[in-house]
């Protein structure tokens, strides 16, 4: 293929995009429909893949439980097929306790979609006969040309101005009316289970996050004093500690190296060696070298922790006093018990360091390091100088404008969360605390200016990408029909030579849409990170909103604008009301393509999810190249590659955003092409089955936003209902049915009023735990059971153990404190 030929293909594609929709009206030819054949081919190709994957999964899950039953708190695995209905018998409260609020909300979305789809299918029982038996109008050549079964089941088979369009309007009342009733019921369900989640004994429910603190409150003692009347028990002011963070990372890396080196000697019975530099260098024994380096790093880490005790004037950082006493005791014991430390010069790099020798050799290093801490003075002076509470330099650490405050009651925490704490805007803001192990500490403590700049930058970049993505989606849309395929030069030549390939190549379009959605998620994740979310759950929530709007605008509206997409944009800019006309004109002919996309997405994604294809491949790569001498090594992630027993977090945002597209298609085509609802009901049923299994047996319960994604989902569903009604109203106008159009106006007014009413209080009620429920929950909890709250929100680097040592190796600290005798090789190997 020459360069000129490729350029001609590209030019022909863009010229086709720039053409106006009306250009094709000059030719009075019948439109060729192949919707039935397209759906049959989709079901045969992708549906067969899913059926094979499901049968294979039902067989493998019994034989490979380590792959398909990762969670230890799982319920019985059940039989080959009985797991399907047994998982649906799990009640919501049990599912909430086992899988988390976000997991419960996602399966609830599928249940909600199944119920609405099923109602639409029942409604189609009388709506489809109304469409298919519509007599052809001699003046409507477009209807006379319809010879495709699927198209004849839609409103496209009804002539313009037909009285049967009144029946379609009645169906719209039924479908949208039931949808609003279902949403009302969902609000009640969500508020009930959201309150149950907020009343649980969890760290996040007893704590709040304060940001943009004024300087006078950047102190733990002052914050505790401020909340003294609100039962505050702990305050953790966030600190910027770059030196400590770097030391912890380096120490942990060295710890892993030493542990692996010991495993090499124990398991493979050979002396591990390594080079002292990347390019060449001297070969040295790994165990003695790494041991000395690790011990030196621990000493440096202990010093850094002691210096950071001067960051605040309170005793909130409980780890410091505990570790300090341990350090004092350790050093004093070594100073008093080893008078001949000057004669111990350490371990030469060329000496043989066996496991039995390690504790004694490192005890020598311990003594030597203690004597080298100061200048010429006795050990007592050096020890006291090392352990003194030193005010750190600014480079060591500094206070930030954020803190986590913990209370001993739900009432106190909820009150503090909803209180206005400062008279200035954007000052001392209170927010829900995330789970401690879900915090993105790098985003904590950013000032208001940087957060606002990041938020606006994220919005601007997302909006720009939204416009750019039009060309990508338009290209995929162009491949959905035979004419579109032929317009791409080299594909057209292939079809001319082999016409039988046309149905196969028509499957490219929905597959491209699914693939580009994966790329879109990666880009939007980077944009969402600019907003400085303080937790992964917040990041997922922001990503979900962006992906959902991309789904609505790009994957629905752009795909629905058949013909000249760019010209359509120009028309909409010149005359905004033309958007309804353009969309209504294109919608009837696009129902099959939308159904095709959703079927492909469900069949492929659920097959991959059930069989865990991607995690299995990643785990195999990790097994090939990563350490795996012991069970611990095989069960630990390596360079971002996770083993099968350590699954990554569930991508709630990706799946939930696709659900928004499913509902958008359901609301619009439930009236226009009711057969679509049958396919969507199947999709929701497959997703509900898959997600229930994966949450119960595979995925961890964190991160968990506490159901905030469902709040965003309900808000978007309300928008989808209004947009769908406007679209259907425009379609009736195009169909020249003034009665049907007039009937839709009251429905639209009622819906808008319903949305305005719901948004007044229903979201607010679900956001917070009511005080009376908090009082009841507090009465059932004993204060003694809340000890786990202590230190929950202390920064992980500040809680690090400065005496960490490989578990498979005798610790020099144990030897120095005479806590336990050195472990023998046999004991270590066992």
PDB file of C-alpha atoms in Angstrom, residues 433-687:
ATOM      1  CA  UNK A 433     -12.540  11.118  56.396  1.00  0.00           C
ATOM      2  CA  UNK A 434     -11.638   8.322  53.975  1.00  0.00           C
ATOM      3  CA  UNK A 435     -10.487   4.890  55.053  1.00  0.00           C
ATOM      4  CA  UNK A 436      -6.990   5.188  56.587  1.00  0.00           C
ATOM      5  CA  UNK A 437      -5.446   2.747  54.126  1.00  0.00           C
ATOM      6  CA  UNK A 438      -7.059   4.497  51.149  1.00  0.00           C
ATOM      7  CA  UNK A 439      -5.552   7.951  51.706  1.00  0.00           C
ATOM      8  CA  UNK A 440      -3.414   9.535  48.985  1.00  0.00           C
ATOM      9  CA  UNK A 441      -0.993  11.263  51.349  1.00  0.00           C
ATOM     10  CA  UNK A 442       0.707  13.128  48.523  1.00  0.00           C
ATOM     11  CA  UNK A 443      -2.488  15.115  47.927  1.00  0.00           C
ATOM     12  CA  UNK A 444      -3.144  15.942  51.579  1.00  0.00           C
ATOM     13  CA  UNK A 445      -2.493  19.474  52.772  1.00  0.00           C
ATOM     14  CA  UNK A 446      -2.562  21.295  49.437  1.00  0.00           C
ATOM     15  CA  UNK A 447      -3.583  24.949  49.696  1.00  0.00           C
ATOM     16  CA  UNK A 448      -6.824  26.271  48.280  1.00  0.00           C
ATOM     17  CA  UNK A 449      -5.149  27.943  45.301  1.00  0.00           C
ATOM     18  CA  UNK A 450      -3.463  24.788  44.051  1.00  0.00           C
ATOM     19  CA  UNK A 451      -6.665  22.763  44.504  1.00  0.00           C
ATOM     20  CA  UNK A 452      -8.704  25.309  42.542  1.00  0.00           C
ATOM     21  CA  UNK A 453      -6.134  25.535  39.753  1.00  0.00           C
ATOM     22  CA  UNK A 454      -6.018  21.758  39.517  1.00  0.00           C
ATOM     23  CA  UNK A 455      -9.814  21.506  39.437  1.00  0.00           C
ATOM     24  CA  UNK A 456     -10.192  24.071  36.674  1.00  0.00           C
ATOM     25  CA  UNK A 457      -7.294  22.576  34.732  1.00  0.00           C
ATOM     26  CA  UNK A 458      -8.903  19.156  34.978  1.00  0.00           C
ATOM     27  CA  UNK A 459     -12.210  20.580  33.750  1.00  0.00           C
ATOM     28  CA  UNK A 460     -10.564  22.415  30.853  1.00  0.00           C
ATOM     29  CA  UNK A 461      -8.521  19.441  29.688  1.00  0.00           C
ATOM     30  CA  UNK A 462     -11.525  17.123  29.970  1.00  0.00           C
ATOM     31  CA  UNK A 463     -13.646  19.528  27.908  1.00  0.00           C
ATOM     32  CA  UNK A 464     -10.951  19.791  25.241  1.00  0.00           C
ATOM     33  CA  UNK A 465     -10.654  16.022  25.121  1.00  0.00           C
ATOM     34  CA  UNK A 466     -14.417  15.773  24.782  1.00  0.00           C
ATOM     35  CA  UNK A 467     -14.246  17.739  21.541  1.00  0.00           C
ATOM     36  CA  UNK A 468     -11.221  15.868  20.224  1.00  0.00           C
ATOM     37  CA  UNK A 469     -12.769  12.491  21.007  1.00  0.00           C
ATOM     38  CA  UNK A 470     -15.540  13.265  18.516  1.00  0.00           C
ATOM     39  CA  UNK A 471     -13.314  12.308  15.592  1.00  0.00           C
ATOM     40  CA  UNK A 472     -12.433   8.981  17.231  1.00  0.00           C
ATOM     41  CA  UNK A 473     -16.044   8.076  17.929  1.00  0.00           C
ATOM     42  CA  UNK A 474     -17.152   9.349  14.511  1.00  0.00           C
ATOM     43  CA  UNK A 475     -14.630   7.053  12.824  1.00  0.00           C
ATOM     44  CA  UNK A 476     -15.999   4.093  14.779  1.00  0.00           C
ATOM     45  CA  UNK A 477     -19.537   5.116  13.831  1.00  0.00           C
ATOM     46  CA  UNK A 478     -18.585   5.246  10.151  1.00  0.00           C
ATOM     47  CA  UNK A 479     -17.654   1.560  10.249  1.00  0.00           C
ATOM     48  CA  UNK A 480     -21.067   0.454  11.466  1.00  0.00           C
ATOM     49  CA  UNK A 481     -22.644   0.267   8.009  1.00  0.00           C
ATOM     50  CA  UNK A 482     -21.660  -1.160   4.625  1.00  0.00           C
ATOM     51  CA  UNK A 483     -21.510   2.285   3.050  1.00  0.00           C
ATOM     52  CA  UNK A 484     -19.294   3.512   5.864  1.00  0.00           C
ATOM     53  CA  UNK A 485     -16.903   0.603   5.445  1.00  0.00           C
ATOM     54  CA  UNK A 486     -16.643   1.174   1.700  1.00  0.00           C
ATOM     55  CA  UNK A 487     -15.861   4.861   2.245  1.00  0.00           C
ATOM     56  CA  UNK A 488     -12.543   3.862   3.855  1.00  0.00           C
ATOM     57  CA  UNK A 489     -10.495   3.184   0.707  1.00  0.00           C
ATOM     58  CA  UNK A 490      -8.504   0.065   1.512  1.00  0.00           C
ATOM     59  CA  UNK A 491     -11.444  -1.536   3.366  1.00  0.00           C
ATOM     60  CA  UNK A 492     -13.702  -0.750   0.397  1.00  0.00           C
ATOM     61  CA  UNK A 493     -11.327  -2.471  -1.996  1.00  0.00           C
ATOM     62  CA  UNK A 494     -11.242  -5.535   0.263  1.00  0.00           C
ATOM     63  CA  UNK A 495     -15.047  -5.705   0.357  1.00  0.00           C
ATOM     64  CA  UNK A 496     -15.245  -5.352  -3.439  1.00  0.00           C
ATOM     65  CA  UNK A 497     -12.935  -8.353  -3.841  1.00  0.00           C
ATOM     66  CA  UNK A 498     -14.533 -10.399  -1.054  1.00  0.00           C
ATOM     67  CA  UNK A 499     -18.140  -9.265  -0.367  1.00  0.00           C
ATOM     68  CA  UNK A 500     -18.575 -12.075   2.183  1.00  0.00           C
ATOM     69  CA  UNK A 501     -16.207 -10.191   4.514  1.00  0.00           C
ATOM     70  CA  UNK A 502     -18.618  -7.258   4.909  1.00  0.00           C
ATOM     71  CA  UNK A 503     -20.619  -8.739   7.846  1.00  0.00           C
ATOM     72  CA  UNK A 504     -17.406  -9.678   9.631  1.00  0.00           C
ATOM     73  CA  UNK A 505     -15.815  -6.261   9.148  1.00  0.00           C
ATOM     74  CA  UNK A 506     -19.027  -4.635  10.402  1.00  0.00           C
ATOM     75  CA  UNK A 507     -18.126  -6.019  13.839  1.00  0.00           C
ATOM     76  CA  UNK A 508     -15.059  -3.749  13.947  1.00  0.00           C
ATOM     77  CA  UNK A 509     -17.010  -0.628  14.953  1.00  0.00           C
ATOM     78  CA  UNK A 510     -18.359  -1.720  18.353  1.00  0.00           C
ATOM     79  CA  UNK A 511     -15.029  -3.349  19.192  1.00  0.00           C
ATOM     80  CA  UNK A 512     -13.180  -0.079  18.484  1.00  0.00           C
ATOM     81  CA  UNK A 513     -15.591   1.809  20.742  1.00  0.00           C
ATOM     82  CA  UNK A 514     -14.885  -0.611  23.597  1.00  0.00           C
ATOM     83  CA  UNK A 515     -11.106  -0.398  23.091  1.00  0.00           C
ATOM     84  CA  UNK A 516     -10.932   3.410  22.968  1.00  0.00           C
ATOM     85  CA  UNK A 517     -12.936   3.511  26.184  1.00  0.00           C
ATOM     86  CA  UNK A 518     -10.033   1.797  27.952  1.00  0.00           C
ATOM     87  CA  UNK A 519      -7.633   4.430  26.612  1.00  0.00           C
ATOM     88  CA  UNK A 520     -10.066   7.178  27.617  1.00  0.00           C
ATOM     89  CA  UNK A 521     -10.096   5.948  31.206  1.00  0.00           C
ATOM     90  CA  UNK A 522      -6.310   6.232  31.446  1.00  0.00           C
ATOM     91  CA  UNK A 523      -6.330   9.810  30.180  1.00  0.00           C
ATOM     92  CA  UNK A 524      -9.203  10.939  32.385  1.00  0.00           C
ATOM     93  CA  UNK A 525      -7.553   9.354  35.425  1.00  0.00           C
ATOM     94  CA  UNK A 526      -4.578  11.662  34.905  1.00  0.00           C
ATOM     95  CA  UNK A 527      -6.932  14.640  34.624  1.00  0.00           C
ATOM     96  CA  UNK A 528      -8.778  13.632  37.789  1.00  0.00           C
ATOM     97  CA  UNK A 529      -5.500  13.446  39.694  1.00  0.00           C
ATOM     98  CA  UNK A 530      -5.036  17.148  39.005  1.00  0.00           C
ATOM     99  CA  UNK A 531      -7.964  17.818  41.365  1.00  0.00           C
ATOM    100  CA  UNK A 532      -5.870  16.546  44.302  1.00  0.00           C
ATOM    101  CA  UNK A 533      -8.309  13.886  45.573  1.00  0.00           C
ATOM    102  CA  UNK A 534      -7.362  12.749  49.071  1.00  0.00           C
ATOM    103  CA  UNK A 535      -8.290   9.103  48.518  1.00  0.00           C
ATOM    104  CA  UNK A 536      -8.599   6.516  45.780  1.00  0.00           C
ATOM    105  CA  UNK A 537     -12.358   6.436  46.393  1.00  0.00           C
ATOM    106  CA  UNK A 538     -12.592  10.166  45.659  1.00  0.00           C
ATOM    107  CA  UNK A 539     -10.467   9.647  42.555  1.00  0.00           C
ATOM    108  CA  UNK A 540     -12.871   6.949  41.382  1.00  0.00           C
ATOM    109  CA  UNK A 541     -15.842   9.245  42.035  1.00  0.00           C
ATOM    110  CA  UNK A 542     -14.333  12.062  39.963  1.00  0.00           C
ATOM    111  CA  UNK A 543     -13.375   9.627  37.206  1.00  0.00           C
ATOM    112  CA  UNK A 544     -16.886   8.166  37.161  1.00  0.00           C
ATOM    113  CA  UNK A 545     -18.471  11.582  36.595  1.00  0.00           C
ATOM    114  CA  UNK A 546     -16.153  12.322  33.668  1.00  0.00           C
ATOM    115  CA  UNK A 547     -16.547   8.907  32.080  1.00  0.00           C
ATOM    116  CA  UNK A 548     -20.330   9.073  32.456  1.00  0.00           C
ATOM    117  CA  UNK A 549     -20.570  12.387  30.618  1.00  0.00           C
ATOM    118  CA  UNK A 550     -18.288  11.058  27.898  1.00  0.00           C
ATOM    119  CA  UNK A 551     -20.615   8.101  27.586  1.00  0.00           C
ATOM    120  CA  UNK A 552     -23.687  10.298  27.282  1.00  0.00           C
ATOM    121  CA  UNK A 553     -22.226  12.868  24.896  1.00  0.00           C
ATOM    122  CA  UNK A 554     -19.776  10.842  22.825  1.00  0.00           C
ATOM    123  CA  UNK A 555     -20.911   7.223  22.888  1.00  0.00           C
ATOM    124  CA  UNK A 556     -24.588   8.131  22.595  1.00  0.00           C
ATOM    125  CA  UNK A 557     -25.167  11.508  20.987  1.00  0.00           C
ATOM    126  CA  UNK A 558     -22.189  11.530  18.614  1.00  0.00           C
ATOM    127  CA  UNK A 559     -22.856   7.954  17.558  1.00  0.00           C
ATOM    128  CA  UNK A 560     -26.496   8.876  17.019  1.00  0.00           C
ATOM    129  CA  UNK A 561     -25.629  11.720  14.648  1.00  0.00           C
ATOM    130  CA  UNK A 562     -25.331   9.706  11.486  1.00  0.00           C
ATOM    131  CA  UNK A 563     -23.705  11.395   8.534  1.00  0.00           C
ATOM    132  CA  UNK A 564     -21.739  14.631   8.795  1.00  0.00           C
ATOM    133  CA  UNK A 565     -20.766  14.984  12.447  1.00  0.00           C
ATOM    134  CA  UNK A 566     -18.732  18.149  12.067  1.00  0.00           C
ATOM    135  CA  UNK A 567     -21.415  19.786   9.948  1.00  0.00           C
ATOM    136  CA  UNK A 568     -23.954  18.857  12.587  1.00  0.00           C
ATOM    137  CA  UNK A 569     -21.847  20.630  15.209  1.00  0.00           C
ATOM    138  CA  UNK A 570     -21.793  23.767  13.068  1.00  0.00           C
ATOM    139  CA  UNK A 571     -25.592  23.637  12.756  1.00  0.00           C
ATOM    140  CA  UNK A 572     -26.032  23.235  16.499  1.00  0.00           C
ATOM    141  CA  UNK A 573     -23.739  26.197  17.194  1.00  0.00           C
ATOM    142  CA  UNK A 574     -25.668  28.396  14.730  1.00  0.00           C
ATOM    143  CA  UNK A 575     -29.053  27.135  15.883  1.00  0.00           C
ATOM    144  CA  UNK A 576     -29.044  25.249  19.223  1.00  0.00           C
ATOM    145  CA  UNK A 577     -32.610  23.998  18.797  1.00  0.00           C
ATOM    146  CA  UNK A 578     -31.501  22.061  15.721  1.00  0.00           C
ATOM    147  CA  UNK A 579     -29.766  19.543  17.998  1.00  0.00           C
ATOM    148  CA  UNK A 580     -33.140  17.966  18.807  1.00  0.00           C
ATOM    149  CA  UNK A 581     -34.043  17.721  15.120  1.00  0.00           C
ATOM    150  CA  UNK A 582     -30.694  16.236  14.121  1.00  0.00           C
ATOM    151  CA  UNK A 583     -30.796  13.702  16.925  1.00  0.00           C
ATOM    152  CA  UNK A 584     -34.408  12.727  16.317  1.00  0.00           C
ATOM    153  CA  UNK A 585     -33.703  12.194  12.611  1.00  0.00           C
ATOM    154  CA  UNK A 586     -30.765   9.890  13.291  1.00  0.00           C
ATOM    155  CA  UNK A 587     -32.035   7.933  16.299  1.00  0.00           C
ATOM    156  CA  UNK A 588     -34.274   5.292  14.643  1.00  0.00           C
ATOM    157  CA  UNK A 589     -31.437   4.113  12.389  1.00  0.00           C
ATOM    158  CA  UNK A 590     -28.894   3.855  15.217  1.00  0.00           C
ATOM    159  CA  UNK A 591     -30.685   1.547  17.668  1.00  0.00           C
ATOM    160  CA  UNK A 592     -29.006  -1.559  16.280  1.00  0.00           C
ATOM    161  CA  UNK A 593     -25.537  -0.032  16.474  1.00  0.00           C
ATOM    162  CA  UNK A 594     -26.039   1.008  20.115  1.00  0.00           C
ATOM    163  CA  UNK A 595     -27.351  -2.458  20.960  1.00  0.00           C
ATOM    164  CA  UNK A 596     -24.389  -3.992  19.168  1.00  0.00           C
ATOM    165  CA  UNK A 597     -21.901  -1.906  21.196  1.00  0.00           C
ATOM    166  CA  UNK A 598     -23.506  -2.826  24.513  1.00  0.00           C
ATOM    167  CA  UNK A 599     -23.677  -6.532  23.679  1.00  0.00           C
ATOM    168  CA  UNK A 600     -20.025  -6.597  22.639  1.00  0.00           C
ATOM    169  CA  UNK A 601     -19.021  -4.766  25.818  1.00  0.00           C
ATOM    170  CA  UNK A 602     -20.932  -7.165  28.084  1.00  0.00           C
ATOM    171  CA  UNK A 603     -19.895 -10.376  26.333  1.00  0.00           C
ATOM    172  CA  UNK A 604     -16.193  -9.484  26.156  1.00  0.00           C
ATOM    173  CA  UNK A 605     -15.735  -7.657  29.464  1.00  0.00           C
ATOM    174  CA  UNK A 606     -17.696 -10.194  31.521  1.00  0.00           C
ATOM    175  CA  UNK A 607     -15.815 -13.087  29.903  1.00  0.00           C
ATOM    176  CA  UNK A 608     -12.501 -11.476  30.812  1.00  0.00           C
ATOM    177  CA  UNK A 609     -13.780 -10.664  34.307  1.00  0.00           C
ATOM    178  CA  UNK A 610     -15.040 -14.154  35.114  1.00  0.00           C
ATOM    179  CA  UNK A 611     -11.969 -15.985  33.837  1.00  0.00           C
ATOM    180  CA  UNK A 612      -9.654 -13.299  35.249  1.00  0.00           C
ATOM    181  CA  UNK A 613      -7.687 -13.335  31.999  1.00  0.00           C
ATOM    182  CA  UNK A 614      -5.766 -10.121  32.657  1.00  0.00           C
ATOM    183  CA  UNK A 615      -4.826 -10.972  36.294  1.00  0.00           C
ATOM    184  CA  UNK A 616      -3.769 -14.472  35.211  1.00  0.00           C
ATOM    185  CA  UNK A 617      -1.481 -13.088  32.499  1.00  0.00           C
ATOM    186  CA  UNK A 618      -0.005 -10.527  34.906  1.00  0.00           C
ATOM    187  CA  UNK A 619       0.523 -13.217  37.545  1.00  0.00           C
ATOM    188  CA  UNK A 620       2.278 -15.488  35.046  1.00  0.00           C
ATOM    189  CA  UNK A 621       4.618 -12.675  34.016  1.00  0.00           C
ATOM    190  CA  UNK A 622       5.281 -11.963  37.680  1.00  0.00           C
ATOM    191  CA  UNK A 623       6.039 -15.669  38.327  1.00  0.00           C
ATOM    192  CA  UNK A 624       8.459 -15.750  35.413  1.00  0.00           C
ATOM    193  CA  UNK A 625      10.492 -12.681  36.288  1.00  0.00           C
ATOM    194  CA  UNK A 626       9.740 -11.921  39.951  1.00  0.00           C
ATOM    195  CA  UNK A 627      11.078 -13.540  43.134  1.00  0.00           C
ATOM    196  CA  UNK A 628       9.329 -16.740  44.155  1.00  0.00           C
ATOM    197  CA  UNK A 629      11.558 -18.790  46.430  1.00  0.00           C
ATOM    198  CA  UNK A 630       9.079 -18.824  49.322  1.00  0.00           C
ATOM    199  CA  UNK A 631       5.329 -18.591  49.740  1.00  0.00           C
ATOM    200  CA  UNK A 632       5.699 -15.045  51.054  1.00  0.00           C
ATOM    201  CA  UNK A 633       7.665 -13.965  47.977  1.00  0.00           C
ATOM    202  CA  UNK A 634       5.177 -15.613  45.646  1.00  0.00           C
ATOM    203  CA  UNK A 635       2.305 -13.838  47.410  1.00  0.00           C
ATOM    204  CA  UNK A 636       3.828 -10.352  47.225  1.00  0.00           C
ATOM    205  CA  UNK A 637       3.425  -7.847  44.389  1.00  0.00           C
ATOM    206  CA  UNK A 638       6.609  -7.157  42.427  1.00  0.00           C
ATOM    207  CA  UNK A 639       7.137  -4.025  40.322  1.00  0.00           C
ATOM    208  CA  UNK A 640       3.386  -3.469  40.177  1.00  0.00           C
ATOM    209  CA  UNK A 641       2.697  -7.048  39.043  1.00  0.00           C
ATOM    210  CA  UNK A 642       0.279  -8.755  41.406  1.00  0.00           C
ATOM    211  CA  UNK A 643      -0.093 -12.466  42.154  1.00  0.00           C
ATOM    212  CA  UNK A 644      -3.509 -14.043  41.781  1.00  0.00           C
ATOM    213  CA  UNK A 645      -4.127 -14.107  45.530  1.00  0.00           C
ATOM    214  CA  UNK A 646      -3.661 -10.323  45.728  1.00  0.00           C
ATOM    215  CA  UNK A 647      -6.259  -8.849  43.326  1.00  0.00           C
ATOM    216  CA  UNK A 648      -6.198  -5.194  42.430  1.00  0.00           C
ATOM    217  CA  UNK A 649      -9.030  -2.889  43.468  1.00  0.00           C
ATOM    218  CA  UNK A 650     -12.271  -3.155  41.524  1.00  0.00           C
ATOM    219  CA  UNK A 651     -12.677  -0.512  38.763  1.00  0.00           C
ATOM    220  CA  UNK A 652     -16.035   0.850  39.934  1.00  0.00           C
ATOM    221  CA  UNK A 653     -15.834   3.987  37.780  1.00  0.00           C
ATOM    222  CA  UNK A 654     -15.369   2.099  34.508  1.00  0.00           C
ATOM    223  CA  UNK A 655     -18.240  -0.320  34.947  1.00  0.00           C
ATOM    224  CA  UNK A 656     -20.600   2.257  36.471  1.00  0.00           C
ATOM    225  CA  UNK A 657     -20.000   4.685  33.588  1.00  0.00           C
ATOM    226  CA  UNK A 658     -20.896   1.986  31.063  1.00  0.00           C
ATOM    227  CA  UNK A 659     -24.107   1.466  33.020  1.00  0.00           C
ATOM    228  CA  UNK A 660     -24.996   5.108  32.402  1.00  0.00           C
ATOM    229  CA  UNK A 661     -24.821   4.430  28.661  1.00  0.00           C
ATOM    230  CA  UNK A 662     -27.040   1.360  29.120  1.00  0.00           C
ATOM    231  CA  UNK A 663     -29.692   3.436  30.876  1.00  0.00           C
ATOM    232  CA  UNK A 664     -29.475   6.210  28.279  1.00  0.00           C
ATOM    233  CA  UNK A 665     -30.096   3.698  25.494  1.00  0.00           C
ATOM    234  CA  UNK A 666     -32.882   2.059  27.523  1.00  0.00           C
ATOM    235  CA  UNK A 667     -34.750   5.309  28.185  1.00  0.00           C
ATOM    236  CA  UNK A 668     -34.545   6.523  24.590  1.00  0.00           C
ATOM    237  CA  UNK A 669     -35.081   3.285  22.700  1.00  0.00           C
ATOM    238  CA  UNK A 670     -37.576   1.798  25.153  1.00  0.00           C
ATOM    239  CA  UNK A 671     -40.170   3.828  23.228  1.00  0.00           C
ATOM    240  CA  UNK A 672     -38.519   4.133  19.811  1.00  0.00           C
ATOM    241  CA  UNK A 673     -37.188   0.577  19.358  1.00  0.00           C
ATOM    242  CA  UNK A 674     -38.678  -1.516  22.201  1.00  0.00           C
ATOM    243  CA  UNK A 675     -36.912  -4.727  21.114  1.00  0.00           C
ATOM    244  CA  UNK A 676     -33.719  -3.096  22.422  1.00  0.00           C
ATOM    245  CA  UNK A 677     -34.958  -3.463  25.999  1.00  0.00           C
ATOM    246  CA  UNK A 678     -34.862  -7.269  25.702  1.00  0.00           C
ATOM    247  CA  UNK A 679     -31.167  -7.196  24.867  1.00  0.00           C
ATOM    248  CA  UNK A 680     -30.494  -4.733  27.683  1.00  0.00           C
ATOM    249  CA  UNK A 681     -32.343  -6.925  30.186  1.00  0.00           C
ATOM    250  CA  UNK A 682     -29.994  -9.754  29.196  1.00  0.00           C
ATOM    251  CA  UNK A 683     -26.977  -7.456  29.652  1.00  0.00           C
ATOM    252  CA  UNK A 684     -28.050  -6.359  33.139  1.00  0.00           C
ATOM    253  CA  UNK A 685     -28.677  -9.982  34.163  1.00  0.00           C
ATOM    254  CA  UNK A 686     -25.206 -11.078  32.985  1.00  0.00           C
ATOM    255  CA  UNK A 687     -23.499  -8.168  34.747  1.00  0.00           C
TER     256      UNK A 687
END
